[in-house]
mmCIF file of C-alpha atoms in Angstrom:
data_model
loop_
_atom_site.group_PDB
_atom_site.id
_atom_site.type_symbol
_atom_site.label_atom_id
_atom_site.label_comp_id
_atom_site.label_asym_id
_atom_site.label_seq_id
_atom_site.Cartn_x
_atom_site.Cartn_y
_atom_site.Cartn_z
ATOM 1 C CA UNK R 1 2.290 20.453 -15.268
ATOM 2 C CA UNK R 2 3.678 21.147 -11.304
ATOM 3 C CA UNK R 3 3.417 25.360 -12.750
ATOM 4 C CA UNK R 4 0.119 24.382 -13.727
ATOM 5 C CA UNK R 5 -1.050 22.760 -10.357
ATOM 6 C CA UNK R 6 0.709 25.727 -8.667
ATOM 7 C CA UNK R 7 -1.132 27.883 -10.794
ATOM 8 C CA UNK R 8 -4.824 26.147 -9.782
ATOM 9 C CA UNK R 9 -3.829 26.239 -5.992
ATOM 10 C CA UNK R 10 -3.263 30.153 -6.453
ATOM 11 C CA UNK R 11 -7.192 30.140 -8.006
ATOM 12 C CA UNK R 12 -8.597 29.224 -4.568
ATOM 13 C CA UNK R 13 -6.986 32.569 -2.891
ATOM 14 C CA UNK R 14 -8.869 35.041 -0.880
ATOM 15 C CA UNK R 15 -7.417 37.810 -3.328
ATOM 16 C CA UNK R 16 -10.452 37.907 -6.366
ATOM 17 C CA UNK R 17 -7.930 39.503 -8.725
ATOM 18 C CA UNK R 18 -5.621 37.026 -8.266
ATOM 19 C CA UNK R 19 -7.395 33.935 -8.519
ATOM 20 C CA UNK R 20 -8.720 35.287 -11.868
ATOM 21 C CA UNK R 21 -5.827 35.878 -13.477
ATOM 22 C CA UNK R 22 -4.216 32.571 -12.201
ATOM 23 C CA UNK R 23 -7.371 30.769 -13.534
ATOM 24 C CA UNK R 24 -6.882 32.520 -17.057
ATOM 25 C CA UNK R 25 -3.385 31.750 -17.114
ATOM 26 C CA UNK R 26 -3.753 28.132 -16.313
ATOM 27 C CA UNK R 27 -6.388 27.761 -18.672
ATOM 28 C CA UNK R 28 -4.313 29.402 -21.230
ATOM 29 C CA UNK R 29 -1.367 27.176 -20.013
ATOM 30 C CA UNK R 30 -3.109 24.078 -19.531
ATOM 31 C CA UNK R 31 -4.912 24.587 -23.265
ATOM 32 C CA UNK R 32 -1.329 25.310 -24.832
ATOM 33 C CA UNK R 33 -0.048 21.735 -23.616
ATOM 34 C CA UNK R 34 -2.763 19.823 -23.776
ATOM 35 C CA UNK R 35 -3.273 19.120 -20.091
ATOM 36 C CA UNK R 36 -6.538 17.930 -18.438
ATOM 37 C CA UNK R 37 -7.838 17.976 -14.853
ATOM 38 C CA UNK R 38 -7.486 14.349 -14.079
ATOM 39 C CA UNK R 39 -3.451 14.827 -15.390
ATOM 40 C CA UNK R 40 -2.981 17.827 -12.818
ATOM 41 C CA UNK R 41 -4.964 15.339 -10.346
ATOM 42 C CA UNK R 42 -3.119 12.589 -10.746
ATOM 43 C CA UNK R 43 0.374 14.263 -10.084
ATOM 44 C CA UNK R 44 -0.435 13.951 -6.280
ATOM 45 C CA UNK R 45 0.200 10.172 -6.446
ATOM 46 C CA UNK R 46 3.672 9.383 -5.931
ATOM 47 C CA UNK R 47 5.492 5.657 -6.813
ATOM 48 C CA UNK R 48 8.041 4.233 -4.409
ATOM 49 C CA UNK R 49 9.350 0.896 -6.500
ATOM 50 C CA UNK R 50 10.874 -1.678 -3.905
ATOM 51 C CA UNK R 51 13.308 -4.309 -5.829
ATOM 52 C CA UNK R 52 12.972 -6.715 -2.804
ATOM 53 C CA UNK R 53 11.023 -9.748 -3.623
ATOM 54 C CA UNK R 54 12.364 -12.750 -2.007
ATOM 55 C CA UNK R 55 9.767 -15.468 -3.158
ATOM 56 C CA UNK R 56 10.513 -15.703 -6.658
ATOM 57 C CA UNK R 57 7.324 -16.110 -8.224
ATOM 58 C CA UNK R 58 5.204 -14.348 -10.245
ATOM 59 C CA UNK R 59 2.042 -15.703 -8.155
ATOM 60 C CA UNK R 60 3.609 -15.423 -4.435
ATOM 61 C CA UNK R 61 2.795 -17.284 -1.601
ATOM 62 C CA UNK R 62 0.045 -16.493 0.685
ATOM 63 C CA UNK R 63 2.242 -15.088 3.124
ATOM 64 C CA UNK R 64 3.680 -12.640 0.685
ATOM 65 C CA UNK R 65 0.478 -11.801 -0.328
ATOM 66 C CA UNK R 66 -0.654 -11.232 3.281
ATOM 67 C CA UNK R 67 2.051 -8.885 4.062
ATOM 68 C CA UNK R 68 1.673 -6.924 1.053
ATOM 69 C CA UNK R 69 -2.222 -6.374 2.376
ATOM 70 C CA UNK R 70 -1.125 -5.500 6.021
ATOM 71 C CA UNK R 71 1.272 -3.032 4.566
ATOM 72 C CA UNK R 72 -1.671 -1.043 2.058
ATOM 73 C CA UNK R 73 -3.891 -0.906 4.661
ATOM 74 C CA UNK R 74 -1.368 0.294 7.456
ATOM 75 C CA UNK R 75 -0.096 3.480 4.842
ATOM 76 C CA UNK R 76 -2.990 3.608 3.066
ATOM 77 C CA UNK R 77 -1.472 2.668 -0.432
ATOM 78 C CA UNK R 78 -1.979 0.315 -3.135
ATOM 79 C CA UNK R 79 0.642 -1.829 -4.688
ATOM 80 C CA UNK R 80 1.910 -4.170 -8.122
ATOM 81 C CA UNK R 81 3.866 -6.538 -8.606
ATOM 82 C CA UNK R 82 6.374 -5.654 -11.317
ATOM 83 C CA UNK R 83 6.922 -9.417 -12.999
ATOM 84 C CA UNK R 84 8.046 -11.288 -10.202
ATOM 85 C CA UNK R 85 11.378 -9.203 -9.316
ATOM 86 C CA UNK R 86 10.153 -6.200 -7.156
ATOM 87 C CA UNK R 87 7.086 -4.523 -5.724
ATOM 88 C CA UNK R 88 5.451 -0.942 -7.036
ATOM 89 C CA UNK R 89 4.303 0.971 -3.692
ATOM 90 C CA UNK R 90 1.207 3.944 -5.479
ATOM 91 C CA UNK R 91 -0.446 6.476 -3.274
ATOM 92 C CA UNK R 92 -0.448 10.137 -1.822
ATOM 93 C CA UNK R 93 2.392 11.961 -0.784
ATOM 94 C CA UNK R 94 5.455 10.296 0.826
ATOM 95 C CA UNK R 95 3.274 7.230 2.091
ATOM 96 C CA UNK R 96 4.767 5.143 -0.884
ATOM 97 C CA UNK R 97 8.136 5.517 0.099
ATOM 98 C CA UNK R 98 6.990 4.565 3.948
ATOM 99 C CA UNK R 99 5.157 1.269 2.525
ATOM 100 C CA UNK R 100 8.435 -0.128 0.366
ATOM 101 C CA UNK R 101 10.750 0.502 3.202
ATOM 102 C CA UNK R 102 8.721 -1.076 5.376
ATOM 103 C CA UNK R 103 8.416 -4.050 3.179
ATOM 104 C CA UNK R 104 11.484 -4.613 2.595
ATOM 105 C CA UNK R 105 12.138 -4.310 6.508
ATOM 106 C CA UNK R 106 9.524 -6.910 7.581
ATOM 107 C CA UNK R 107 9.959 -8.976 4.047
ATOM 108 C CA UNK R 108 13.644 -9.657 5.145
ATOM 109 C CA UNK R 109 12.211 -10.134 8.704
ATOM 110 C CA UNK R 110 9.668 -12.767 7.953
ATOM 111 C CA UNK R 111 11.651 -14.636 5.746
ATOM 112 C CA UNK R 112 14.486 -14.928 8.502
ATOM 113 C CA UNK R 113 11.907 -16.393 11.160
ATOM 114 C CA UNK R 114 9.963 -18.416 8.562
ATOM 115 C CA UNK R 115 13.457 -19.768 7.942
ATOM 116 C CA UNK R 116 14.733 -20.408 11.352
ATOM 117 C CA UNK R 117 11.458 -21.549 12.435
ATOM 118 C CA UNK R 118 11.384 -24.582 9.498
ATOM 119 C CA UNK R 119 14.943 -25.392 10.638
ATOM 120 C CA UNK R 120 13.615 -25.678 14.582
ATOM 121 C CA UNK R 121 11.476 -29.262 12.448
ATOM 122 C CA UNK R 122 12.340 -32.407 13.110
ATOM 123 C CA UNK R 123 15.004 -33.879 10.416
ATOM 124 C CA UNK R 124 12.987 -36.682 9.846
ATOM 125 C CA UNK R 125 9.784 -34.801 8.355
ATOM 126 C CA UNK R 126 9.511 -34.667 4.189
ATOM 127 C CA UNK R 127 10.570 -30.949 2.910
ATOM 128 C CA UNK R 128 6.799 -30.278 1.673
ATOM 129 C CA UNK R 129 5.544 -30.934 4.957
ATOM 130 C CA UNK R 130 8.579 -28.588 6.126
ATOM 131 C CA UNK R 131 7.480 -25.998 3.799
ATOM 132 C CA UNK R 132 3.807 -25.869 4.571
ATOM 133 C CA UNK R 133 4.112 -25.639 8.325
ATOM 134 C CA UNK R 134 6.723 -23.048 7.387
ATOM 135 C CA UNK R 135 4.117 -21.140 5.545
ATOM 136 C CA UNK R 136 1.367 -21.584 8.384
ATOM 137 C CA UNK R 137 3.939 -20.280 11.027
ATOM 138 C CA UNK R 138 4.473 -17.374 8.157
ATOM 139 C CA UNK R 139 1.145 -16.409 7.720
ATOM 140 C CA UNK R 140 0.972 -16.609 11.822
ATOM 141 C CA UNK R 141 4.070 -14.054 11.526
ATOM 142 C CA UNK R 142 1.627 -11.674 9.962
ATOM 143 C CA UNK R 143 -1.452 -12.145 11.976
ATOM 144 C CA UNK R 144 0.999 -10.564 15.117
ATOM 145 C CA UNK R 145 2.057 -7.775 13.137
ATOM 146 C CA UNK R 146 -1.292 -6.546 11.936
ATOM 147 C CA UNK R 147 -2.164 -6.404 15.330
ATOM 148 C CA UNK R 148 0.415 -4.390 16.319
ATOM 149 C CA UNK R 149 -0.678 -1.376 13.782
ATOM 150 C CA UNK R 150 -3.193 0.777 12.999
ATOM 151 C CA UNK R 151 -4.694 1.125 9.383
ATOM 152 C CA UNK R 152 -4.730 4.840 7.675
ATOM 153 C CA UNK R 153 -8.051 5.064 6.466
ATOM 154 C CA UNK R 154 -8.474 6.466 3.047
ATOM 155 C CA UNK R 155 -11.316 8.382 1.454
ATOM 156 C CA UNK R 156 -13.097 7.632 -1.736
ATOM 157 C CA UNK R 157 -11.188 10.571 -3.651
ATOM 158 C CA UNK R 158 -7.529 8.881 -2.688
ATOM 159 C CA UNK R 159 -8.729 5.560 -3.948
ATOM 160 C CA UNK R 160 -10.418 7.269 -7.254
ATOM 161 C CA UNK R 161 -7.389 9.027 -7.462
ATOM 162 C CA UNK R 162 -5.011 6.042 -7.269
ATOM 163 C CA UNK R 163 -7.053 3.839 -9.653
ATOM 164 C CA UNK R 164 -7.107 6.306 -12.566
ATOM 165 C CA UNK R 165 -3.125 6.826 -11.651
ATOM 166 C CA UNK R 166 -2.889 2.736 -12.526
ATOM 167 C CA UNK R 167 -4.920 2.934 -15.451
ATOM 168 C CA UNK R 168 -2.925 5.458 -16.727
ATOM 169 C CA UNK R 169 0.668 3.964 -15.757
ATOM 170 C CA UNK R 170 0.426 0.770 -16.081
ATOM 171 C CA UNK R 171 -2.113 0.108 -19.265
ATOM 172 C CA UNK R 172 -1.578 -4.024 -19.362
ATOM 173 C CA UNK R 173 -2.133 -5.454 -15.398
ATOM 174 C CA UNK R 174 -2.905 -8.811 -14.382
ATOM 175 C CA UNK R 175 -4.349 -9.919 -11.386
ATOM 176 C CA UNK R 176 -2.808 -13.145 -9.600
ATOM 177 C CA UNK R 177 -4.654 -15.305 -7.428
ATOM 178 C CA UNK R 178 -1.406 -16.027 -4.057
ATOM 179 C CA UNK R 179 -0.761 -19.302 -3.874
ATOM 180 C CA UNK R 180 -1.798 -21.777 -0.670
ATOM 181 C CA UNK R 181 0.496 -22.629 1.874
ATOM 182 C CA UNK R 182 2.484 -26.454 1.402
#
């Protein structure tokens, strides 16, 4: 398939001879295999799989989910979660790769502050009531750092693209609502 989409990049040359006889061979090649457009199209989206999840849950907290948001719009990438044990970064070139390291980065961050903030709580206050300011002061967390970046703006193509990548992947996805905070 990468001959093949090496093959349709030489068909756009200046060079008329060329481009036709790197058209006939890619058709030729691409008829042999079996290979459609959308396949060669599709091999421009690259997946980045980060293993750090530190919430545990197959629905994650609204915090989690946040952070996961500000992170696909900053790189311009979409993501999965793969069954409640890691995170499945999907988008053009090395953006993917970008978007898990920095999730793992700030993931590890947040969770560190969240932490040391509920600890900062007076002793005497129940653990739920803990845990939801915990998760207000999270979701706070993320409010600063989306202001701090700028969001990659993708066109329609990149988001086409990435879709029919999913479908194609990833055949059985559910959507999950994030829990609320407390």
């Amino acid at each position: 398939i990468r001959r093949l989409k090496k093959l349709m990049a030489l068909t756009s040359s200046s060079n008329a001879n060329e481009a036709s006889a790197a058209l006939a061979r890619a058709q030729k090649l691409a008829d042999a295999h079996g290979i459609t457009q959308d396949d060669i199209e599709i091999l421009d989206i690259n997946e980045s799989i980060c293993d750090y999840w530190p919430v545990g849950a197959s629905n994650p907290p609204r915090y989690m989910a946040c952070l996961l948001q500000v992170i696909r719009d900053a790189f311009g990438v979409d993501c999965i979660l793969l069954g409640g044990c890691g995170v499945s970064f999907y988008g053009l070139y090395n953006r993917p790769e970008l978007a898990a390291y920095t999730f793992e980065v700030l993931g590890r961050q947040l969770i560190k502050a969240r932490k040391d903030f509920i600890k900062t709580q007076n002793k005497r206050i129940k653990t739920s009531t803990k845990t939801a300011r915990g998760d207000k002061f999270a979701e706070g967390w993320i409010i600063a750092v989306l202001n701090k970046i700028e969001k990659l703006a993708r066109t329609a193509h990149e988001v086409e693209l990435a879709e029919r990548w999913l479908e194609k992947k990833y055949t059985r996805t559910v959507t999950r609502n994030a829990r609320e905070s407390g």
